Amino acid sequence: MIYNDHMIRIRLFLIVAVLAIIISAFLITFTWTMPREGKTYEITPSPSRPTSPPPQPSPVSTSPPSPLSSKPPSKLGGKEYGLVEYEKYFYTIVWIPCDCAGEKGLATMVIYPKQPRYEEGAPVVVTSQGGHTPGKIQPPPPDFDPHGIVWIEFLFPGGRMEGFESGGVFDYGGRACIEALYTVLQYAQGRISNTAGKRISDYVNYPILTDNVGVIGNSNGGNIAGQVFARYREGLEGVNYVIFYETPAGDHYVLGDLGRIGDDPNRLEDADGDGIPWDDARNLKYIEGSCDETSCQIDFSTLAYDPTVGFYLDNNGDGKPNYVGRYPRVRTDVDGSGALEPDEDFIFMALNVNLEDRRRLVYSYLVTKAAWDKGLFQNVPEDVMRPDEALKFWLDREICYHYDEISQNMPWLKVMQLGFMEDHVQATRDHPHVVINYNAFKKRGHWVRLNPDKSYIEHLAGVKPSVKENHANIDLTFDNVVRHLLLFRDVRLIIQAAVLEMADRTQLNNWSEDLDRVLILEESTPPQPSCRYEIEVVEGYLVTAPNHNKLYVRIYQPKTSLYDAKFPAVIYSGGGRGEGVVGGPEKRILGVAELGVIEVYFNPEGVGPPQYRSEGTPDFGGFRQQDDLMAVIEYVKSLPNVNPDNIGVISFSFGIATAAGCLGRHPELDVKYLIDVEGPSHSVIAAMDYGTEEQQRSFYEAFGHWSLAKDPSPENQAWWAER
């Protein structure tokens, strides 16, 4: 039973615990810090700060944030949460007034450095979050280093997380989201106050450089940023740069019309033999190199419609979609070769939106127009947008239709385009979303650079990873783009390096094509080296349980192509029903793979979301589920990159039943350690006898059993005896 408001504290504890044990087994890890130039400012309450702020944890890096046990005042209006303070930063959550967010305003997290980056003060960067949700507010870990920069994240209208809430209604990156980002940028530039009547500079005693403001366009968030730049002629004079992290600069990229990397059953296996392991699910009807700013060429000659899957390419001509799985979690690699082939279908995805209390499906304009031209809409329900509706929808949401307006409104805007060899969404080999967005700004006279300067990446990494150096404003084409993309895939570090470089360049007005060093750095305090590995994710039905059911397993490990070594491993036994894999690869608990400890998560039999569910039926910590863990441990010990003599298990909450039972019944596994986090030691604790009736009922409905105190029957005793 996982309690979300404990996760930051628990994640820190788990990392410390794992590393402490690994160190005892002679694994050495390093940490890094980054020095900054400028004066040291003492952080003291400003006159406008509340006289009685909420309780704060001790300002040392080893102390996790105090859990948000008191409900944040998101519904009260005119309030603020924090300050929450650590060694190098503190953060507060405020609400910014906006018509798009009604009376509540926009819930906004502002992370202040203890020391500004420059003698003149601290620059500001605002993140426009990606995806198709209102985003999240996730406080950084206690050891986070803001490097002297003020970092801002916010919830788009209608967003809610951990009790923090923005008013209004989420419109999937439309005009409400555009107004929200513009309003937050007004706050970042010191132009407006929050609902507590304070400006961004009222929380610190050093200057905020409101004329050195940047935007991180995180994936689809880059489209919202582009819309802001295109729609507002005034009020953005302090915004100097934007960083696009693989922004899908067109609705055909947003919906994966050219192929989605997530549909590749094994990103490490080159099933189609083209030398690229992660592109096996690309749309083979896409004509490579054909994209322009608003469209791409796809052979739609086999386009068809099916009531279940919608529009698809009937590439085998049998008049029906052929796929495995359950829609929308389907794959059309029906022969199991691991790659799409010319005679296998391709299913187009649609965005399911709720607009004005009506559910609608919208495909890309490219697909919608092709379907209309083929006369396919005769049998398509009205909830699927027609071409004029789809075009109107995407015109309000995609940057690709508005490059001219952006350049007219903000001719001074500098652009950093981020691009990795393995994209986080697109399965295309020619990376058109990167090439098109880069060149759209370049040809309009903007300073553009593909990926941060090597000096900044090396400085933050503490080592010299294999990084390709690109000068600004190089010629980038479909043919040469792969020679300029990053293999080093620490996305957070790369984004941070990009922010530091762009803020430094803005501060010093240095827009040279290349740099030979980090521009702002105290030479007397060189960066300390760290040991951080580039990691990869391996997942799938990798393990067979003793009863022959297939178990879904996800492994985070240092890249086997880069490191010929054996690493320690730790296996996570989840709480509640035992889920270890509940979302995409970005969702993990431990975060130690970069430090040289392989992380393993699994779903026991019958457990997990549909796309990650293991075969069989649940056993909820019983002998069968314990044997599932045994099978996972044996599998991990057999891997060539694992040190079989340094394997541990971490259990969370009710996961202790699985972990302790497995290790107690199978001592031959020779697991070196068990770390338990808040695992219940008795049925009365697990079944919430000391909680509310609602909590007790919830446990019973989930597991089908009361505690032994409430039900001492032989059947119940036998069930608990296994756990």
XYZ file of C-alpha atoms in Angstrom:
723
model
C 0.000 0.000 0.000
C 1.937 2.958 -1.297
C 1.386 6.370 0.240
C 2.348 9.020 -2.340
C 3.090 11.771 0.158
C 5.910 9.662 1.581
C 7.620 8.986 -1.729
C 10.213 11.763 -1.709
C 11.356 10.836 1.791
C 11.282 7.109 1.055
C 13.148 7.457 -2.219
C 15.961 9.314 -0.457
C 16.069 6.736 2.316
C 16.221 3.867 -0.160
C 19.046 5.419 -2.130
C 21.080 6.051 1.023
C 20.388 2.566 2.346
C 21.312 0.809 -0.882
C 24.496 2.795 -1.314
C 25.533 2.214 2.287
C 25.279 -1.524 1.814
C 26.947 -1.468 -1.584
C 29.828 0.544 -0.142
C 30.259 -2.124 2.488
C 30.694 -4.546 -0.407
C 33.558 -2.370 -1.740
C 31.622 -0.392 -4.342
C 32.876 3.191 -4.372
C 30.667 5.970 -5.619
C 31.248 9.666 -5.894
C 29.130 12.753 -5.662
C 29.593 16.040 -7.418
C 28.962 19.658 -6.797
C 29.257 22.690 -9.011
C 30.939 25.902 -7.861
C 29.583 29.279 -8.819
C 30.926 32.738 -9.116
C 29.446 35.608 -7.158
C 28.803 36.896 -3.694
C 27.531 34.787 -0.831
C 24.143 36.061 0.295
C 22.581 35.221 3.617
C 18.991 34.131 3.211
C 16.851 35.947 5.751
C 13.120 36.544 5.830
C 12.099 39.547 3.774
C 9.750 42.095 5.352
C 6.826 40.796 3.305
C 7.293 37.176 4.319
C 4.617 35.755 6.663
C 5.510 36.161 10.320
C 4.598 32.528 11.016
C 5.656 30.362 8.093
C 4.815 26.647 8.068
C 7.242 24.369 9.925
C 10.419 23.703 7.967
C 12.839 20.783 8.051
C 16.404 21.280 9.177
C 18.423 22.925 6.382
C 20.880 20.128 5.790
C 21.125 17.980 2.686
C 20.585 14.723 4.562
C 17.135 15.729 5.799
C 14.182 14.821 3.562
C 11.307 17.263 3.233
C 8.698 17.029 5.897
C 5.676 15.219 4.459
C 2.803 17.392 3.381
C 0.677 16.201 6.248
C -1.327 19.386 6.440
C -3.466 20.006 3.416
C -1.886 22.690 1.221
C -4.091 25.770 1.069
C -4.926 25.439 -2.632
C -8.630 25.937 -2.002
C -8.254 28.958 0.255
C -6.725 31.418 -2.182
C -4.262 34.164 -1.335
C -1.914 31.711 0.392
C 1.540 30.224 -0.060
C 3.209 26.964 0.990
C 6.755 26.813 2.342
C 9.527 27.769 2.621
C 11.045 24.261 2.520
C 14.799 24.581 2.909
C 17.848 22.434 2.118
C 21.588 22.878 1.844
C 21.701 24.547 -1.561
C 18.143 25.674 -2.182
C 14.714 26.275 -0.769
C 11.358 26.202 -2.477
C 7.933 27.670 -2.023
C 4.639 26.997 -3.736
C 2.539 30.008 -4.616
C -0.574 30.686 -6.653
C -0.431 33.134 -9.538
C -3.665 34.879 -10.529
C -4.855 34.153 -14.060
C -8.248 34.346 -15.749
C -7.480 30.879 -17.101
C -7.377 29.473 -13.552
C -10.419 31.090 -11.956
C -10.343 32.100 -8.307
C -7.682 29.566 -7.314
C -4.923 30.713 -9.635
C -2.006 28.682 -10.968
C -0.179 26.448 -8.480
C 3.495 27.264 -9.032
C 6.660 25.884 -7.442
C 9.589 28.310 -7.286
C 12.992 26.861 -6.382
C 15.445 29.493 -5.151
C 19.211 28.909 -4.895
C 20.896 29.801 -1.628
C 23.512 31.638 -3.670
C 22.835 33.385 -6.999
C 24.818 32.354 -10.036
C 26.173 35.802 -10.752
C 27.355 38.722 -8.698
C 24.444 40.655 -10.203
C 21.835 38.103 -9.083
C 20.014 34.922 -10.132
C 18.508 34.246 -13.572
C 15.177 32.437 -13.968
C 14.030 29.485 -16.060
C 10.426 28.289 -16.439
C 9.511 24.738 -17.450
C 6.590 24.220 -19.816
C 5.721 20.605 -19.103
C 4.996 18.047 -21.801
C 2.560 15.207 -22.314
C -1.195 15.535 -22.537
C -1.881 16.207 -18.856
C -1.795 19.381 -16.725
C 1.663 18.431 -15.479
C 2.976 17.896 -11.983
C 4.708 19.658 -9.129
C 7.568 17.480 -7.954
C 9.958 19.012 -5.412
C 13.580 18.142 -6.187
C 15.615 15.785 -4.000
C 17.363 17.304 -0.980
C 20.782 17.203 -2.678
C 19.581 19.098 -5.756
C 21.930 21.849 -6.895
C 20.143 24.713 -8.711
C 23.519 26.185 -9.716
C 22.443 29.668 -8.772
C 19.340 29.674 -10.979
C 15.689 30.126 -9.997
C 13.694 27.177 -11.387
C 9.914 27.397 -11.858
C 7.388 24.630 -12.498
C 3.609 24.966 -12.457
C 0.376 23.086 -12.991
C -1.601 24.043 -16.067
C -5.287 24.923 -15.492
C -7.201 22.034 -13.961
C -4.029 20.336 -12.738
C -3.798 18.752 -9.318
C -1.031 16.904 -7.513
C -0.535 16.032 -3.852
C -3.259 18.479 -2.852
C -1.824 21.380 -4.836
C -4.291 22.540 -7.435
C -4.623 25.045 -10.253
C -8.060 26.388 -11.009
C -9.720 26.309 -14.387
C -10.100 23.510 -16.927
C -7.306 21.747 -18.775
C -7.633 22.186 -22.532
C -4.814 19.944 -23.790
C -2.327 22.675 -24.598
C -4.913 25.112 -25.949
C -5.589 28.749 -25.181
C -6.011 28.247 -21.435
C -2.593 26.569 -21.229
C -1.088 29.280 -23.419
C -2.454 32.014 -21.168
C -1.170 30.104 -18.132
C 2.409 29.931 -19.403
C 2.321 33.595 -20.428
C 1.093 34.529 -16.941
C 3.827 32.516 -15.214
C 6.381 34.227 -17.445
C 4.966 37.560 -16.296
C 5.597 36.460 -12.725
C 9.099 35.255 -13.623
C 9.847 38.690 -15.082
C 8.691 40.419 -11.891
C 5.726 42.071 -13.604
C 2.918 40.672 -11.436
C 2.337 39.462 -7.872
C 1.080 36.118 -6.635
C -2.161 35.712 -4.679
C -0.262 36.452 -1.461
C 0.585 39.880 -2.851
C 4.283 39.112 -3.387
C 6.537 39.232 -6.389
C 9.189 36.701 -7.279
C 11.911 38.864 -5.726
C 10.191 39.166 -2.332
C 11.465 35.795 -1.062
C 15.223 36.483 -1.238
C 17.705 39.212 -0.379
C 19.622 38.963 -3.643
C 18.474 40.406 -6.984
C 16.358 38.359 -9.369
C 17.506 38.935 -12.944
C 14.102 39.388 -14.539
C 15.763 40.255 -17.842
C 17.516 36.854 -17.949
C 14.561 34.502 -18.231
C 14.404 31.309 -20.268
C 11.876 28.597 -21.067
C 12.349 24.827 -21.127
C 9.943 23.388 -23.692
C 9.791 19.858 -22.341
C 8.611 17.686 -25.231
C 5.041 18.784 -26.057
C 5.503 21.722 -23.686
C 7.631 23.273 -26.418
C 4.510 23.605 -28.537
C 2.806 25.597 -25.776
C 5.876 27.814 -25.503
C 5.804 28.398 -29.245
C 2.143 29.365 -29.066
C 2.922 31.900 -26.331
C 5.708 33.445 -28.402
C 3.417 33.613 -31.441
C 0.366 35.098 -29.718
C 1.847 37.798 -27.488
C 3.555 40.805 -29.021
C 4.330 42.382 -25.651
C 5.228 41.256 -22.165
C 8.029 38.832 -23.056
C 10.918 41.268 -23.359
C 12.822 39.570 -20.523
C 12.507 36.100 -22.100
C 15.749 35.571 -23.993
C 15.928 31.901 -24.866
C 14.002 28.671 -25.246
C 15.260 25.100 -24.932
C 13.315 22.473 -26.885
C 13.662 18.933 -25.534
C 12.722 16.833 -28.580
C 9.525 18.849 -29.036
C 7.089 17.146 -31.453
C 6.813 20.272 -33.606
C 3.719 19.162 -35.500
C 0.555 17.201 -34.777
C 1.801 14.303 -36.931
C 4.697 13.939 -34.470
C 2.522 14.466 -31.391
C 0.409 11.451 -32.321
C 3.264 9.348 -33.666
C 2.083 9.091 -37.263
C 5.616 8.228 -38.377
C 6.096 5.536 -35.755
C 6.344 5.359 -31.979
C 9.390 4.067 -30.172
C 7.172 2.723 -27.387
C 5.665 0.185 -29.803
C 9.044 -1.482 -30.297
C 8.879 -4.719 -28.260
C 12.626 -4.625 -27.533
C 14.548 -1.386 -27.987
C 17.846 -3.192 -27.502
C 17.296 -5.656 -30.357
C 17.763 -4.628 -33.980
C 14.993 -6.829 -35.331
C 14.859 -5.228 -38.794
C 18.622 -5.384 -39.291
C 19.187 -1.726 -40.173
C 21.699 -1.142 -37.379
C 19.249 0.841 -35.221
C 17.701 -1.200 -32.395
C 14.912 1.212 -31.370
C 13.261 1.963 -34.749
C 11.586 -1.384 -35.389
C 8.073 0.066 -34.976
C 8.473 2.929 -37.474
C 5.799 3.535 -40.094
C 7.256 1.998 -43.245
C 4.876 4.061 -45.397
C 6.514 7.293 -44.261
C 8.783 8.681 -46.966
C 11.988 9.573 -45.175
C 13.298 13.087 -45.719
C 9.939 14.349 -46.995
C 8.859 16.553 -44.079
C 8.436 20.297 -44.270
C 7.375 22.704 -41.516
C 3.714 21.613 -41.425
C 3.518 18.146 -42.954
C 5.203 14.910 -44.015
C 4.583 12.503 -46.872
C 3.008 9.161 -46.021
C 1.714 6.646 -48.548
C -1.974 6.557 -47.575
C -3.043 4.218 -50.387
C -3.974 1.516 -47.853
C -5.667 3.854 -45.348
C -8.834 2.331 -43.872
C -11.162 2.717 -40.891
C -12.210 0.240 -38.228
C -14.698 0.999 -35.414
C -12.361 -0.462 -32.789
C -8.933 0.898 -33.701
C -9.912 3.859 -35.894
C -7.781 4.826 -38.888
C -5.076 2.372 -39.891
C -2.984 1.290 -42.855
C -4.321 -2.029 -44.133
C -0.956 -3.088 -45.452
C -1.860 -6.740 -46.011
C -5.126 -5.828 -47.757
C -7.365 -8.199 -45.816
C -9.902 -5.496 -44.925
C -9.362 -5.620 -41.168
C -6.737 -4.479 -38.673
C -4.379 -7.211 -37.538
C -2.829 -6.753 -34.128
C -2.013 -8.371 -30.812
C -3.128 -6.960 -27.475
C -6.156 -4.943 -26.518
C -6.778 -1.498 -27.959
C -5.222 0.990 -27.355
C -2.313 -1.122 -26.076
C -1.766 -2.982 -29.318
C 1.102 -3.963 -31.574
C 0.795 -4.894 -35.229
C 3.914 -7.061 -35.303
C 1.634 -10.078 -35.592
C 4.339 -12.509 -36.671
C 6.423 -11.738 -33.587
C 9.563 -10.911 -35.546
C 10.217 -7.866 -33.372
C 9.821 -5.389 -36.237
C 7.072 -4.117 -38.520
C 7.208 -5.479 -42.046
C 5.661 -4.121 -45.269
C 2.683 -6.486 -45.064
C 1.875 -5.667 -41.426
C -0.668 -2.997 -40.530
C 0.018 0.353 -38.887
C -2.556 1.877 -36.518
C -2.751 5.660 -36.159
C -3.322 7.105 -32.718
C -5.872 9.787 -31.794
C -6.029 12.175 -28.866
C -9.098 11.646 -26.682
C -10.176 15.060 -25.407
C -13.049 16.519 -23.421
C -13.998 19.884 -24.900
C -17.028 21.780 -23.648
C -18.309 18.643 -21.886
C -18.115 16.589 -25.067
C -15.726 13.735 -25.687
C -13.944 14.031 -29.031
C -11.271 12.124 -30.887
C -8.774 14.122 -32.911
C -6.241 12.656 -35.308
C -3.450 14.648 -36.883
C -4.552 16.922 -39.685
C -2.377 14.843 -42.005
C -4.324 11.645 -41.285
C -7.708 13.369 -41.037
C -7.314 15.074 -44.433
C -6.144 11.856 -46.087
C -9.146 9.984 -44.677
C -11.498 12.719 -45.861
C -10.018 12.700 -49.349
C -10.537 8.924 -49.519
C -14.184 9.233 -48.466
C -13.673 7.253 -45.274
C -15.717 9.585 -43.059
C -19.013 8.180 -44.315
C -18.845 5.502 -41.620
C -16.937 7.451 -38.975
C -18.908 8.659 -35.910
C -19.377 12.363 -35.267
C -17.141 12.365 -32.212
C -14.127 12.032 -34.541
C -13.122 15.519 -35.672
C -13.434 16.335 -39.363
C -10.577 18.087 -41.225
C -11.745 21.644 -40.524
C -12.206 20.834 -36.828
C -8.868 19.040 -36.582
C -7.025 21.907 -38.260
C -8.618 24.439 -35.924
C -7.722 22.274 -32.926
C -4.061 21.929 -33.915
C -3.630 25.543 -35.021
C -4.173 26.465 -31.372
C -1.649 23.915 -30.126
C 1.259 23.337 -32.505
C 4.308 25.512 -33.034
C 4.773 24.409 -36.645
C 2.018 26.691 -37.955
C 3.392 29.836 -36.296
C 7.127 30.214 -36.908
C 6.632 33.492 -38.768
C 4.644 35.061 -35.917
C 7.236 33.941 -33.364
C 10.059 35.510 -35.323
C 8.110 38.733 -35.825
C 7.220 39.038 -32.129
C 10.570 37.928 -30.658
C 13.386 38.462 -33.158
C 15.905 38.377 -30.276
C 14.936 34.842 -29.181
C 17.835 32.372 -28.969
C 17.147 28.655 -29.405
C 18.738 25.511 -28.001
C 17.423 22.356 -29.694
C 18.043 19.113 -27.797
C 18.231 15.875 -29.724
C 19.321 12.369 -28.774
C 20.205 9.468 -31.020
C 17.378 7.523 -29.385
C 14.358 9.811 -29.167
C 11.975 9.539 -26.238
C 8.908 9.148 -28.531
C 9.667 9.188 -32.265
C 10.839 6.042 -34.068
C 12.039 7.832 -37.208
C 15.596 7.379 -38.426
C 15.863 10.878 -39.937
C 14.616 12.743 -36.823
C 12.421 15.197 -38.776
C 10.978 16.910 -35.691
C 14.503 17.929 -34.662
C 15.666 18.923 -38.153
C 12.528 20.920 -38.997
C 12.302 22.835 -35.720
C 16.025 23.666 -35.777
C 15.941 24.948 -39.353
C 12.658 26.827 -38.921
C 14.395 29.173 -36.488
C 17.751 29.170 -38.260
C 16.359 30.279 -41.597
C 14.494 33.130 -39.890
C 17.733 34.519 -38.524
C 17.708 33.199 -34.952
C 20.809 31.934 -33.149
C 20.286 28.163 -32.906
C 22.396 25.413 -31.407
C 21.879 21.655 -31.386
C 22.661 20.427 -27.849
C 24.771 22.114 -25.149
C 28.436 22.913 -25.402
C 30.674 19.994 -24.519
C 32.322 21.988 -21.740
C 29.045 22.336 -19.825
C 28.166 18.653 -20.175
C 31.598 17.563 -18.968
C 31.469 20.035 -16.108
C 28.169 18.704 -14.754
C 28.981 15.052 -15.427
C 32.332 15.307 -13.665
C 33.765 13.043 -16.365
C 34.332 13.315 -20.101
C 31.570 11.289 -21.750
C 31.573 10.704 -25.484
C 29.787 13.859 -26.635
C 29.588 15.271 -30.144
C 30.354 18.978 -30.276
C 28.132 21.114 -32.517
C 28.807 24.737 -33.289
C 25.824 27.056 -33.380
C 24.009 27.548 -36.686
C 25.484 24.501 -38.427
C 23.756 23.087 -41.489
C 21.465 20.339 -40.249
C 19.762 17.999 -42.714
C 17.887 14.709 -42.741
C 21.050 13.085 -44.066
C 23.550 14.373 -41.501
C 21.453 14.763 -38.339
C 22.502 11.428 -36.843
C 26.127 12.584 -36.825
C 25.200 15.470 -34.532
C 22.865 13.836 -31.990
C 23.751 12.802 -28.450
C 24.523 9.232 -27.469
C 25.056 10.312 -23.857
C 21.528 9.978 -22.480
C 21.330 11.610 -19.087
C 18.384 13.802 -20.051
C 18.193 15.747 -16.799
C 21.882 16.565 -16.884
C 21.685 17.665 -20.532
C 18.725 19.946 -19.846
C 20.541 21.442 -16.875
C 23.674 21.967 -18.964
C 21.567 23.681 -21.624
C 20.017 26.025 -19.055
C 23.386 26.959 -17.559
C 24.906 27.651 -20.956
C 21.984 29.738 -22.214
C 21.722 31.724 -18.966
C 25.478 32.382 -18.980
C 25.451 33.433 -22.621
C 22.534 35.764 -21.925
C 24.252 37.286 -18.908
C 27.511 37.904 -20.777
C 25.880 38.524 -24.165
C 28.203 35.909 -25.623
C 26.636 34.299 -28.681
C 29.757 32.903 -30.283
C 29.353 29.705 -32.280
C 31.351 27.614 -29.820
C 32.854 27.791 -26.344
C 36.144 26.468 -25.042
C 35.097 26.531 -21.391
C 32.229 27.073 -18.990
C 31.662 30.820 -18.987
C 30.827 31.191 -15.289
C 33.117 29.117 -13.100
C 35.282 29.776 -10.047
C 38.650 28.502 -11.171
C 39.808 28.175 -7.550
C 37.140 25.584 -6.838
C 37.208 22.980 -9.601
C 34.302 20.553 -9.887
C 34.624 17.296 -8.040
C 34.516 14.159 -10.178
C 31.618 11.783 -9.951
C 30.924 8.284 -11.123
C 27.660 8.380 -13.050
C 26.895 5.752 -15.622
C 24.854 6.094 -18.764
C 21.935 3.731 -18.300
C 19.496 1.764 -20.406
C 16.169 0.106 -19.727
C 15.426 -3.529 -20.525
C 11.887 -4.717 -19.995
C 9.322 -7.282 -21.040
C 8.167 -10.742 -20.059
C 11.710 -11.720 -19.157
C 11.119 -14.252 -16.374
C 9.148 -17.496 -16.208
C 7.634 -18.362 -12.829
C 7.897 -21.932 -11.486
C 4.316 -22.563 -12.670
C 5.294 -21.356 -16.195
C 3.492 -17.999 -16.085
C 5.402 -15.121 -17.675
C 6.382 -12.240 -15.379
C 6.795 -8.646 -16.535
C 10.191 -7.296 -15.457
C 11.876 -3.919 -15.942
C 15.628 -3.467 -15.431
C 17.608 -0.221 -15.237
C 21.288 -0.880 -15.791
C 24.525 0.761 -16.965
C 24.675 0.404 -20.738
C 26.123 -2.978 -21.611
C 27.549 -1.535 -24.837
C 29.683 0.929 -22.851
C 30.668 -0.926 -19.675
C 32.187 -4.405 -19.611
C 31.740 -5.024 -15.901
C 29.663 -6.861 -13.324
C 27.492 -4.650 -11.123
C 25.606 -5.245 -7.885
C 21.827 -5.480 -8.229
C 18.832 -4.700 -6.057
C 15.319 -6.065 -6.597
C 12.237 -4.138 -5.538
C 9.256 -5.894 -3.921
C 6.329 -3.497 -4.163
C 3.664 -2.782 -1.581
C -0.055 -3.295 -1.899
C -0.725 -6.012 -4.468
C 2.981 -6.145 -5.248
C 3.202 -3.939 -8.333
C 6.701 -2.918 -9.301
C 6.025 -1.729 -12.860
C 3.081 0.661 -12.923
C 3.963 3.247 -15.581
C 6.486 4.233 -18.210
C 10.244 3.803 -17.761
C 10.506 7.269 -16.224
C 8.607 6.010 -13.168
C 10.991 4.323 -10.737
C 11.561 4.350 -7.002
C 15.253 3.814 -6.357
C 17.275 5.837 -8.859
C 20.624 4.128 -8.221
C 21.422 2.668 -11.651
C 23.412 5.767 -12.585
C 25.562 5.074 -9.536
C 26.376 1.534 -10.608
C 23.639 -0.520 -8.924
C 21.299 -2.367 -11.278
C 17.638 -1.777 -10.381
C 15.069 -4.530 -10.990
C 11.283 -4.150 -10.758
C 8.688 -6.807 -11.471
C 4.986 -7.504 -11.343
C 3.968 -10.760 -9.639
C 1.433 -13.027 -11.305
C -1.838 -11.347 -12.255
C -0.650 -7.941 -11.056
C 0.027 -4.648 -12.841
C -1.665 -2.337 -15.352
C -2.944 -4.154 -18.468
C 0.090 -3.341 -20.596
C 2.501 -4.567 -17.909
C 0.406 -7.288 -16.272
C 2.065 -10.610 -15.592
C 0.326 -13.830 -16.512
C -1.660 -15.812 -13.960
C -3.760 -14.775 -10.978
C -2.666 -12.737 -7.925
C -1.484 -14.395 -4.733
C -0.908 -11.215 -2.677
C 2.331 -12.104 -0.908
C 1.669 -15.832 -0.581
C 3.917 -18.740 -1.469
C 3.246 -18.415 -5.200
C 4.122 -14.715 -5.212
C 7.200 -15.446 -3.102
C 8.278 -17.959 -5.729
C 7.791 -15.276 -8.384
C 10.407 -13.215 -6.550
C 12.632 -16.288 -6.329
C 12.455 -16.688 -10.115
C 13.342 -13.026 -10.621
C 16.326 -13.300 -8.278
C 17.590 -16.398 -10.094
C 17.196 -14.637 -13.435
C 19.084 -11.563 -12.250
C 21.914 -13.678 -10.838
C 22.316 -15.302 -14.257
C 22.808 -12.038 -16.140
C 26.352 -11.522 -17.453
C 26.537 -7.932 -16.178
C 25.471 -8.792 -12.605
C 27.727 -9.707 -9.713
C 25.835 -12.733 -8.325
C 27.541 -12.303 -4.961
C 26.143 -8.812 -4.411
C 22.366 -8.946 -4.764
C 19.847 -7.433 -2.376
C 16.103 -6.955 -2.028
C 14.136 -3.868 -1.000
C 10.534 -4.245 0.141
C 7.985 -1.517 0.631
C 4.944 -1.813 2.912
C 3.104 -5.128 2.320
C 5.916 -6.153 -0.030
C 7.680 -7.443 3.070
C 5.372 -10.475 2.984
C 6.734 -11.443 -0.420
C 10.346 -10.543 0.352
C 10.676 -12.073 3.812
C 8.726 -15.159 2.821
C 10.845 -15.733 -0.260
C 14.191 -15.266 1.464
C 13.144 -17.317 4.470
C 11.919 -20.229 2.350
C 14.812 -20.069 -0.107
C 18.090 -19.439 1.755
C 19.921 -21.036 -1.166
C 19.387 -17.798 -3.097
C 22.170 -16.291 -0.975
C 20.717 -12.780 -1.083
C 23.096 -10.519 0.811
C 20.654 -8.054 2.352
C 17.029 -7.068 2.777
C 15.948 -3.454 3.269
C 12.356 -3.040 4.434
C 10.443 0.233 4.385
C 7.459 0.398 6.756
C 6.483 -3.237 6.257
C 3.672 -4.457 8.552
C 4.785 -7.171 10.968
C 1.332 -8.476 11.885
C -2.065 -8.923 10.272
C -3.666 -6.289 12.507
C -1.211 -3.730 11.124
C -1.452 -4.854 7.510
C -5.247 -5.011 7.598
C -5.460 -1.518 9.124
C -7.158 -2.528 12.387
C -5.794 0.673 13.915
C -7.086 2.747 11.043
C -10.552 3.817 10.021
C -13.354 1.467 9.060
C -12.978 2.737 5.516
C -9.303 1.724 5.482
C -10.128 -1.713 6.878
C -12.830 -2.186 4.270
C -10.445 -1.064 1.543
C -7.900 -3.718 2.578
C -10.572 -6.397 2.642
C -11.852 -5.449 -0.794
C -8.327 -5.557 -2.191
C -7.147 -8.798 -0.558
C -10.303 -10.631 0.474
C -9.230 -11.100 4.093
C -9.639 -9.418 7.471
C -6.992 -9.456 10.170
C -6.709 -12.488 12.431
C -8.136 -10.398 15.253
C -11.353 -9.872 13.300
C -11.458 -13.277 11.626
C -9.642 -16.098 13.478
C -11.122 -18.801 11.224
C -8.832 -21.668 10.123
C -9.083 -20.487 6.521
C -7.925 -16.996 7.450
C -5.160 -18.370 9.675
C -3.905 -20.486 6.787
C -3.904 -17.458 4.473
C -1.949 -15.277 6.887
C 0.451 -18.113 7.760
C 1.957 -17.801 4.272
C 2.501 -14.083 4.805
